Tab-separated table of C-alpha atoms in Angstrom:
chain	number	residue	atom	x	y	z
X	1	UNK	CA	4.308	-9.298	2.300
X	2	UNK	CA	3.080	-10.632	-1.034
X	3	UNK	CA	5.190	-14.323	0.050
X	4	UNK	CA	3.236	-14.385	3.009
X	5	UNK	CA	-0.023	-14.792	0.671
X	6	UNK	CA	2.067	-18.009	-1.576
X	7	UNK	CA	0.920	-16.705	-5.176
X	8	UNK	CA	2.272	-18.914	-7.323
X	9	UNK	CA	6.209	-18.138	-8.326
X	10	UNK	CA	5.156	-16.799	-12.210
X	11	UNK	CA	3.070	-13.847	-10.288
X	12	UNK	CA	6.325	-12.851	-8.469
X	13	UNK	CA	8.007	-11.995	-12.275
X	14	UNK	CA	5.042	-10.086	-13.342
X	15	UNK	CA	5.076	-7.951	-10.496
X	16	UNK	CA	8.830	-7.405	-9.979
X	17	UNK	CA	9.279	-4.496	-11.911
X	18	UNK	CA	6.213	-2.435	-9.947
X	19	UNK	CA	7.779	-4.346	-6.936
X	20	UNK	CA	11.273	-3.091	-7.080
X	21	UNK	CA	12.286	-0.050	-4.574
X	22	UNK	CA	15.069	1.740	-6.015
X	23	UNK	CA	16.865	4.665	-4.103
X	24	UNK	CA	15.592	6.173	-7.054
X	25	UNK	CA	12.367	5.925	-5.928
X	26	UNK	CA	13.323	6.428	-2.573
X	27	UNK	CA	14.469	9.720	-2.840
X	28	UNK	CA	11.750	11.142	-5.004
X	29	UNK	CA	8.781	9.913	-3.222
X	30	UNK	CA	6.973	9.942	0.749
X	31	UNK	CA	8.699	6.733	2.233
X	32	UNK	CA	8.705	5.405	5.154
X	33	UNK	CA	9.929	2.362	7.175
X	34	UNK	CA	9.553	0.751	10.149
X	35	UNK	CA	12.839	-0.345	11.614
X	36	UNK	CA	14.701	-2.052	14.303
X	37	UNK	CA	17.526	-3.939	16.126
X	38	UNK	CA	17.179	-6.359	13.036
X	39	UNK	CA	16.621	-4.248	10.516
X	40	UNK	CA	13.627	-2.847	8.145
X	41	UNK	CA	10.900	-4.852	9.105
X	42	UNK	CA	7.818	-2.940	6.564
X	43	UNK	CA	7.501	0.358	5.078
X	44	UNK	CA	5.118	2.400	3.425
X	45	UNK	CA	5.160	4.807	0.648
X	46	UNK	CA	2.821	7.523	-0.596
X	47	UNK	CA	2.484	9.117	-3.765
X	48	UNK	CA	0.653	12.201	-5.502
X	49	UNK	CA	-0.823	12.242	-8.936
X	50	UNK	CA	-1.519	15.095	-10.173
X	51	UNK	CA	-3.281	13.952	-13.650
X	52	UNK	CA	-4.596	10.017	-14.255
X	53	UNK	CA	-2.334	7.884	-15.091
X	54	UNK	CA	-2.616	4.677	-17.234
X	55	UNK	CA	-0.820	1.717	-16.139
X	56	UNK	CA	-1.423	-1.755	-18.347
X	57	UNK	CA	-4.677	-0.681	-19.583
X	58	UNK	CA	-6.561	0.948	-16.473
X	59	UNK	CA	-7.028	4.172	-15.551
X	60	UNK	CA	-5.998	5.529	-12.100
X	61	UNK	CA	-7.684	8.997	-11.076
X	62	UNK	CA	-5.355	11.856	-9.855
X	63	UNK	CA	-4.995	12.603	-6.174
X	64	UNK	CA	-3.021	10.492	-2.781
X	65	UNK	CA	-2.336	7.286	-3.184
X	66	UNK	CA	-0.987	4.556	-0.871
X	67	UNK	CA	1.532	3.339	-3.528
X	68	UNK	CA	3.171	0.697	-1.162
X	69	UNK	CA	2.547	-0.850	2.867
X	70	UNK	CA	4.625	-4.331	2.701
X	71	UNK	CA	5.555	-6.045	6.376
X	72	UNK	CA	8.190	-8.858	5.727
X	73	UNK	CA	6.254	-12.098	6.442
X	74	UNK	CA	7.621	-13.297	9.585
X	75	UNK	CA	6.528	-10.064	11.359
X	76	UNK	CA	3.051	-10.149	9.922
X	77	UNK	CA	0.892	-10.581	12.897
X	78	UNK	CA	2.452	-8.339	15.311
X	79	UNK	CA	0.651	-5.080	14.732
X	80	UNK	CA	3.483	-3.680	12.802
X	81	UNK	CA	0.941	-3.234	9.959
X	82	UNK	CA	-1.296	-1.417	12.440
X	83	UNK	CA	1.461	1.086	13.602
X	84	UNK	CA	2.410	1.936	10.108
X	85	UNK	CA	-0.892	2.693	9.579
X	86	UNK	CA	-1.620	5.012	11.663
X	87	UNK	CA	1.732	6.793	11.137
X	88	UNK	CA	0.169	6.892	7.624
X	89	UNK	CA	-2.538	8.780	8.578
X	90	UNK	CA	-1.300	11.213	10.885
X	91	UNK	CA	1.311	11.934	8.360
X	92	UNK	CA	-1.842	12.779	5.936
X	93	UNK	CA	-3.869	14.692	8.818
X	94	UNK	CA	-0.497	16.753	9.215
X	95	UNK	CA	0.078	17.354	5.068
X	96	UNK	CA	-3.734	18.221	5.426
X	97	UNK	CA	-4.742	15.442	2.693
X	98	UNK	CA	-8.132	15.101	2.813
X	99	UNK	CA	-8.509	11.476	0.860
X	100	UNK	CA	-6.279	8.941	0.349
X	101	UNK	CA	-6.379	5.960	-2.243
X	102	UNK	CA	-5.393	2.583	-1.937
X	103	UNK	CA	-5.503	-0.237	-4.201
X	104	UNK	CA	-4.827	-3.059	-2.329
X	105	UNK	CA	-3.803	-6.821	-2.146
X	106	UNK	CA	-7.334	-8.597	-1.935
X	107	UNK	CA	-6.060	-10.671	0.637
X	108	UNK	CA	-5.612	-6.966	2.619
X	109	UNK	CA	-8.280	-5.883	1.772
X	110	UNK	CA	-9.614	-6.927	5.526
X	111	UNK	CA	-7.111	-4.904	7.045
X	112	UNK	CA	-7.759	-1.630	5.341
X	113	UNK	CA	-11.457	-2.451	6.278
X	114	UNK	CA	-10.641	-2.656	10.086
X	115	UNK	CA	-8.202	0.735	9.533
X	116	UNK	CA	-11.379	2.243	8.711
X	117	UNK	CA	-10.948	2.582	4.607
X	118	UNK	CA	-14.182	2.540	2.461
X	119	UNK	CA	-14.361	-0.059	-0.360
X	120	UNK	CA	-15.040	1.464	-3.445
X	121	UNK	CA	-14.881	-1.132	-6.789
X	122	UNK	CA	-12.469	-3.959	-8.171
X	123	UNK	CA	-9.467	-3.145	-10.552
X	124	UNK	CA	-8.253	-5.094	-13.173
X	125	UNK	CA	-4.834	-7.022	-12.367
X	126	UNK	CA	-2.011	-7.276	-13.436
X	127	UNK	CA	-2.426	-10.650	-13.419
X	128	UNK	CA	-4.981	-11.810	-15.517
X	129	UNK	CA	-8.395	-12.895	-14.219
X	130	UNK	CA	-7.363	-11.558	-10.920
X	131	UNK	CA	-8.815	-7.764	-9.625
X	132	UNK	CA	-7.583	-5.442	-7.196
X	133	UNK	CA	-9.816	-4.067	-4.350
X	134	UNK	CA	-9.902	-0.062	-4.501
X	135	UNK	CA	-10.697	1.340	-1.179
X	136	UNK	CA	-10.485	5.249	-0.011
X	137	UNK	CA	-9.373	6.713	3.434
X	138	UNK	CA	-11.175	9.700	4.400
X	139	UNK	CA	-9.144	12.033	6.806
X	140	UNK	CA	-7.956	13.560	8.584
X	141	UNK	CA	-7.702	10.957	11.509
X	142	UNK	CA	-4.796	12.508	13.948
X	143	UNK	CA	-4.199	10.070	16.629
């Protein structure tokens, strides 16, 4: 999803590392994808902290996080985003999470708006000069 935004290429190596699904990863978090005839079109993934954690100088608070929601760019558009979303939150309405935090892509931020998330504050990037929107999703919202 990030491509479908056309940061500039030197963003793209800053963020690989954070960017980069590993079965790894896979297997020890919440992760779920949205998949058809042609493939996996988006996924999601959903993560607990249980103390704050400090990732390249900020501070993010304990509790649910949305860790990742990417739709490959030629299927942007198509309410993919939407579906996953809501299979999001009906998956937290069933684990009986309460609150769920997302830092988001600022061009996303809209989206998460519309989904019904609260904006809280900016985050520093990890690109510099840049901030990150924090927004909070207040369940649950079974659907």
């Amino acid at each position: 999803s990030k491509r479908y935004w056309r940061y500039p290429e030197e963003y793209y190596c800053i963020w690989e590392s954070e960017l980069t699904i590993s079965a790894d990863y896979i297997g020890s978090k919440d992760v779920w994808v949205y998949e058809t005839d042609h493939g996996i079109l988006a996924y999601y993934s959903r993560v607990f902290l249980e103390k704050e954690l400090e990732v390249g100088g900020i501070v993010i608070g304990c509790g649910h996080w949305l860790e990742h929601m990417f739709v490959l760019p030629l299927h942007i558009g198509f309410r993919i985003g939407t579906e996953l979303f809501i299979h999001l939150c009906n998956n937290c309405s069933r684990k009986k999470i309460k609150e769920l935090n997302i830092l988001a892509d600022p061009n996303a931020r809209g989206f998460y708006e519309k989904m019904g998330c609260r904006y809280v504050k900016e985050f520093p990037s990890t690109i510099n000069g840049r901030t990150t929107p924090h927004l909070v999703l207040s369940l649950p919202r079974l659907r």
